[in-house]
Amino acid sequence: MTASHRTPVLRKDYQASSYYIESVYLVFQLEPLGTQVTATTQFYRNDCYDGDNSVLQLHGEELELIDIAINNMPLQPKRYRLEKNTLKIYNPPEKFTLTITNRTHPENNTSLSGLYRSSGNYCTQCEAEGFRRITYYLDRPDVLARFTTRIEADKKTCPVLLSNGNCLEQGNLDSTRHYAIWQDPYPKPSYLFALVAGNLVAATDRFITRSGREVTLLIYVEKQNRHKCDHAMVSLKKAMKWDEEVYGLEYDLDIYMIVAVDDFNMGAMENKGLNIFNSKYVLASPESATDNDFMGIEGVIAHEYFHNWTGNRVTCRDWFQLSLKEGLTVFRDQEFSADMNSRPVQRIDDVNILRNAQFREDASPMAHPVRPDSYVEINNFYTVTVYNKGAEVIRMLHKIIGAVNFRQGMDLYFQRFDGQAVTCDDFVEAMADASGVDLEQFKLWYSQAGTPVLTIAEKWQEGSGKYNLQVAQSCPPTPGQESKKPFHIPIDIGLLVKDDDGAESGRADGKEQCHSLELKTASAEYQFTGFLQKPTLSFLRDFTAPVKVSSFQSKDERAHLMACDTNLFNRWNAAFQLSAAIVREAMEVIRGGGSPVVETVYRDAFFQCLTSSADPALIAKALTLPSESYLAQQQEVIDPDLLHRARLAIKQQLTRELRESFAAVYRKCDTDKPDSISSEDMAKRSLKNCCLSYLLTPGVEDSEGMALCLKQFNKNGNMTDVVASLTALSGFETEEKNRVFQQFYEQWQYDPLVVDKWLAIQATSSHPSTLTRVKELLQHEAFTLDNPNKVRSLIGAFCSLNHRRFHDESGAGYRFLVQQVLQLDKKNPQIAARLLTPLVSHGRYTLKLKTLMEEQLRFFLLQDKLSADVEEIVRKSLQQ
């Protein structure tokens, strides 16, 4: 029996609900193997609905129906029909109370959607369609209701009972069970419902809003993790203050709660007043968390808090509008992080996500617009396109209309739509009305898929001092969209010339030569005057649009920008693009049977960057070679082995020629402040560990580098440094390396998040034996398929981050992935589907690898009962 082809849901088919809900009263009688849920719901007919309202269709999955009544009268069997995933009620009154009692099984819920248990604690995940696993309901984002929730549970195993809103009442039922009643005063869709019950302790603080209200802040964790909440609490208070100062948005309840759980499909969830987090984004201490962990926690805490307004108070009408809340909120958390830390470094990190992940998605069979037109399984559209490209669309809008108008547009957006479920068009219209700017063409960013490509031509008229810049745009075909209309693209540029003292400047003849351009047509020409010499173009400063730029500058010009650009992002970008060009040339040399040589212009620019006095974090970014996954996107036909060899060859030569400089900079940055997470100390650690990665480049024997690495590991004072030393050692196969990894595990085996790091480092090793080691780790006591973090750390890291070893010519990596996905699909389809990403772009690889990947994808379609999540990705992948 083969997998069946599911019918897609289409955006154009949207219809409002025939009924709405005024309020719902939920009663949970929590038991691990059989939780009884009673939902008493007040329905009223939608007077504007023009379809057939004789049948009310409720969503429900994996539920056991016990009882059903309307207005307290049992419903006769002929008045309803129970189907696989729906409950149909025939001829309902215009206004009525529906009472449904059903049973669900949280202990056996391995999908981690709906109500489930994690480490003995009950919790929920209802976005996108998890509430239908709790009770029969209109589980759609445009149906908003006021929720009251009563929770009954065992006092010993569940001393803490939480839900959305404010706690109205709590008490004992008998000697063994107790209850709590929570009420959320704000109408919300069912995807924002939350419940947590378990044996937890709380870290407590308070925040005084700008209007003088006191908000109680609570972070609930397991007892042994209480000491790891301080950074999350500080981050939350920073986010609350920032949102008041930048957007005038004040928190609207008297209590704000965060709960950290180990088993979670996502990073976190913005349920109204009760955010549920993957513990990875809450728990941190200097001895167990890296600098990246601290930064990640700050950003995700802020992201979920910001959702209180951009997602909760104003939500999305349907799931096609997902970027309405996610793209906007990602933009807000990126801006928050930029204000809290280094703006150029934050921008580099954001752009790297786009280039490594989103551009790849745009070039694959899974390409889709920021606002998709169809889906089979909505969980597959929680993508980097919806989130990160969606954030870039908001950033462009901010650039085009200006910061003041953008703030006014946000104010107007909340004024118009507070308490409503709306669309991306509604948001853009608010911005257009507030600014007076015509944004009709700009809306193409929401409806057209793909990454635009800009082609540049320069003309210099020496006698007249005129510099002309020609820019043309195009966008390759994507599934269902063969041709594209021109986008509205903001482009910031700088024109660099030498001052009298020879230094680079953004000025010429006393005139500021920084410009903000807007490209709205297929091509355009811009003229700039007043130059005594040809300027060097610093193009697309701060990456003002999510586009690719065709190569148009020489190595000398890029090296020049790498050393002298006054825009720090573009200084990094020049280094990034120059490094990518050097690796591509090395590939051609190796392909022709030769040995690549690092050109002097590149080595000198690299050395100048390494030894400069700039921000160490920026230097570290500039010295890091582009990833193999990014470099693969630049190839017409991807050859992973050739790419890996070329990148390694460049790194080896840089190490041989600049070993002493790497060692000197390492020692300069090796400060003894293991507990400090100041921006300055984190920046020094990033540069120090970048140098360490060069000093331990496989194939370059260096006893001094090995000694520094082992010394750094044995100091054991800071997890960032310890992880960096393990990562550097992972490419070798020695007794010393094996001893160090075993020592690390024995020390940290009882800390799940640290063990995740241990798994991921081994999974991403460049050593040829990595897949063998990954298979061994599947049987290790530290690994389980039931925990998404473990799956991502081992299987996901190997398949998505280890480009060379996953794409081995034997096809062993592909077979390994398929085996794991098939096992996971029976437990957790969401996680299983996300693991398939590395196979989606199979059509771009060498014929041998392409054929091997296709064989594995077709193997899925021979399976019985394949989930919609996995089937959709497989079928779309095979359409290329």
PDB file of C-alpha atoms in Angstrom, residues 479-582:
ATOM      1  CA  PRO A 479       7.074  26.220  -8.387  1.00  0.00           C
ATOM      2  CA  GLY A 480       3.860  27.663  -9.791  1.00  0.00           C
ATOM      3  CA  GLN A 481       5.463  31.006 -10.679  1.00  0.00           C
ATOM      4  CA  GLU A 482       7.368  30.972 -13.946  1.00  0.00           C
ATOM      5  CA  SER A 483       7.619  34.733 -14.379  1.00  0.00           C
ATOM      6  CA  LYS A 484       7.844  37.517 -11.792  1.00  0.00           C
ATOM      7  CA  LYS A 485       6.972  41.192 -11.793  1.00  0.00           C
ATOM      8  CA  PRO A 486       9.676  43.651 -10.683  1.00  0.00           C
ATOM      9  CA  PHE A 487      10.004  43.976  -6.922  1.00  0.00           C
ATOM     10  CA  HIS A 488      10.201  47.244  -5.009  1.00  0.00           C
ATOM     11  CA  ILE A 489      13.781  47.032  -3.709  1.00  0.00           C
ATOM     12  CA  PRO A 490      15.481  49.528  -1.359  1.00  0.00           C
ATOM     13  CA  ILE A 491      19.251  49.738  -1.921  1.00  0.00           C
ATOM     14  CA  ASP A 492      21.687  51.628   0.282  1.00  0.00           C
ATOM     15  CA  ILE A 493      25.074  52.408  -1.254  1.00  0.00           C
ATOM     16  CA  GLY A 494      28.284  54.185  -0.365  1.00  0.00           C
ATOM     17  CA  LEU A 495      30.759  55.681  -2.845  1.00  0.00           C
ATOM     18  CA  LEU A 496      34.222  55.580  -1.289  1.00  0.00           C
ATOM     19  CA  VAL A 497      37.045  57.860  -2.355  1.00  0.00           C
ATOM     20  CA  LYS A 498      40.362  58.835  -0.817  1.00  0.00           C
ATOM     21  CA  ASP A 499      40.688  62.019   1.209  1.00  0.00           C
ATOM     22  CA  ASP A 500      43.791  64.170   0.967  1.00  0.00           C
ATOM     23  CA  ASP A 501      45.509  62.038   3.592  1.00  0.00           C
ATOM     24  CA  GLY A 502      44.798  58.858   1.644  1.00  0.00           C
ATOM     25  CA  ALA A 503      42.170  57.513   4.024  1.00  0.00           C
ATOM     26  CA  GLU A 504      38.927  56.089   2.714  1.00  0.00           C
ATOM     27  CA  SER A 505      35.841  58.215   3.231  1.00  0.00           C
ATOM     28  CA  GLY A 506      32.219  58.426   2.266  1.00  0.00           C
ATOM     29  CA  ARG A 507      32.835  61.989   1.076  1.00  0.00           C
ATOM     30  CA  ALA A 508      34.039  63.537  -2.171  1.00  0.00           C
ATOM     31  CA  ASP A 509      34.627  67.260  -2.662  1.00  0.00           C
ATOM     32  CA  GLY A 510      32.861  67.849   0.659  1.00  0.00           C
ATOM     33  CA  LYS A 511      29.629  66.094  -0.396  1.00  0.00           C
ATOM     34  CA  GLU A 512      28.207  63.111   1.467  1.00  0.00           C
ATOM     35  CA  GLN A 513      28.300  60.143  -0.867  1.00  0.00           C
ATOM     36  CA  CYS A 514      25.910  57.756   0.848  1.00  0.00           C
ATOM     37  CA  HIS A 515      22.617  57.198  -0.960  1.00  0.00           C
ATOM     38  CA  SER A 516      19.343  55.345  -0.473  1.00  0.00           C
ATOM     39  CA  LEU A 517      18.004  54.137  -3.817  1.00  0.00           C
ATOM     40  CA  GLU A 518      14.724  52.460  -4.697  1.00  0.00           C
ATOM     41  CA  LEU A 519      14.569  50.059  -7.636  1.00  0.00           C
ATOM     42  CA  LYS A 520      11.004  49.535  -8.900  1.00  0.00           C
ATOM     43  CA  THR A 521      11.569  48.634 -12.543  1.00  0.00           C
ATOM     44  CA  ALA A 522      13.388  45.804 -14.305  1.00  0.00           C
ATOM     45  CA  SER A 523      16.416  48.076 -14.588  1.00  0.00           C
ATOM     46  CA  ALA A 524      17.402  51.606 -13.721  1.00  0.00           C
ATOM     47  CA  GLU A 525      20.393  53.935 -13.977  1.00  0.00           C
ATOM     48  CA  TYR A 526      21.514  56.347 -11.278  1.00  0.00           C
ATOM     49  CA  GLN A 527      24.024  59.163 -11.766  1.00  0.00           C
ATOM     50  CA  PHE A 528      26.293  60.724  -9.133  1.00  0.00           C
ATOM     51  CA  THR A 529      28.579  63.704  -9.690  1.00  0.00           C
ATOM     52  CA  GLY A 530      31.400  65.651  -8.100  1.00  0.00           C
ATOM     53  CA  PHE A 531      34.172  63.056  -8.128  1.00  0.00           C
ATOM     54  CA  LEU A 532      37.830  63.702  -8.833  1.00  0.00           C
ATOM     55  CA  GLN A 533      38.519  59.968  -9.133  1.00  0.00           C
ATOM     56  CA  LYS A 534      36.480  56.824  -9.714  1.00  0.00           C
ATOM     57  CA  PRO A 535      34.797  55.863  -6.442  1.00  0.00           C
ATOM     58  CA  THR A 536      34.719  52.342  -5.051  1.00  0.00           C
ATOM     59  CA  LEU A 537      31.132  51.144  -4.773  1.00  0.00           C
ATOM     60  CA  SER A 538      29.962  49.802  -1.423  1.00  0.00           C
ATOM     61  CA  PHE A 539      26.727  48.182  -2.579  1.00  0.00           C
ATOM     62  CA  LEU A 540      23.633  47.067  -0.636  1.00  0.00           C
ATOM     63  CA  ARG A 541      24.897  48.383   2.676  1.00  0.00           C
ATOM     64  CA  ASP A 542      23.529  46.592   5.734  1.00  0.00           C
ATOM     65  CA  PHE A 543      21.796  44.226   3.298  1.00  0.00           C
ATOM     66  CA  THR A 544      18.791  46.477   2.780  1.00  0.00           C
ATOM     67  CA  ALA A 545      17.010  43.797   0.712  1.00  0.00           C
ATOM     68  CA  PRO A 546      17.043  39.954   0.663  1.00  0.00           C
ATOM     69  CA  VAL A 547      18.620  39.642  -2.778  1.00  0.00           C
ATOM     70  CA  LYS A 548      21.608  38.098  -4.454  1.00  0.00           C
ATOM     71  CA  VAL A 549      24.114  40.359  -6.219  1.00  0.00           C
ATOM     72  CA  SER A 550      25.920  39.040  -9.274  1.00  0.00           C
ATOM     73  CA  SER A 551      29.679  39.358  -8.981  1.00  0.00           C
ATOM     74  CA  PHE A 552      30.882  42.635 -10.472  1.00  0.00           C
ATOM     75  CA  GLN A 553      33.977  43.628  -8.495  1.00  0.00           C
ATOM     76  CA  SER A 554      37.561  42.447  -8.768  1.00  0.00           C
ATOM     77  CA  LYS A 555      39.475  40.769  -5.947  1.00  0.00           C
ATOM     78  CA  ASP A 556      41.440  43.991  -5.481  1.00  0.00           C
ATOM     79  CA  GLU A 557      38.243  45.995  -5.016  1.00  0.00           C
ATOM     80  CA  ARG A 558      36.844  43.483  -2.545  1.00  0.00           C
ATOM     81  CA  ALA A 559      40.098  43.419  -0.624  1.00  0.00           C
ATOM     82  CA  HIS A 560      40.008  47.208  -0.606  1.00  0.00           C
ATOM     83  CA  LEU A 561      36.469  47.232   0.838  1.00  0.00           C
ATOM     84  CA  MET A 562      37.417  44.499   3.302  1.00  0.00           C
ATOM     85  CA  ALA A 563      40.074  46.805   4.722  1.00  0.00           C
ATOM     86  CA  CYS A 564      38.549  50.250   4.271  1.00  0.00           C
ATOM     87  CA  ASP A 565      34.751  50.257   3.944  1.00  0.00           C
ATOM     88  CA  THR A 566      33.218  52.713   6.388  1.00  0.00           C
ATOM     89  CA  ASN A 567      30.131  50.474   6.700  1.00  0.00           C
ATOM     90  CA  LEU A 568      31.016  47.634   9.074  1.00  0.00           C
ATOM     91  CA  PHE A 569      28.502  45.180   7.648  1.00  0.00           C
ATOM     92  CA  ASN A 570      29.822  45.706   4.147  1.00  0.00           C
ATOM     93  CA  ARG A 571      33.385  45.418   5.366  1.00  0.00           C
ATOM     94  CA  TRP A 572      32.486  41.941   6.597  1.00  0.00           C
ATOM     95  CA  ASN A 573      30.533  41.202   3.437  1.00  0.00           C
ATOM     96  CA  ALA A 574      33.539  42.068   1.257  1.00  0.00           C
ATOM     97  CA  ALA A 575      35.611  39.559   3.239  1.00  0.00           C
ATOM     98  CA  PHE A 576      32.840  36.980   2.964  1.00  0.00           C
ATOM     99  CA  GLN A 577      32.457  37.372  -0.810  1.00  0.00           C
ATOM    100  CA  LEU A 578      36.214  37.465  -1.391  1.00  0.00           C
ATOM    101  CA  SER A 579      36.640  34.244   0.599  1.00  0.00           C
ATOM    102  CA  ALA A 580      33.841  32.594  -1.374  1.00  0.00           C
ATOM    103  CA  ALA A 581      35.491  33.608  -4.660  1.00  0.00           C
ATOM    104  CA  ILE A 582      38.851  32.227  -3.508  1.00  0.00           C
TER     105      ILE A 582
END
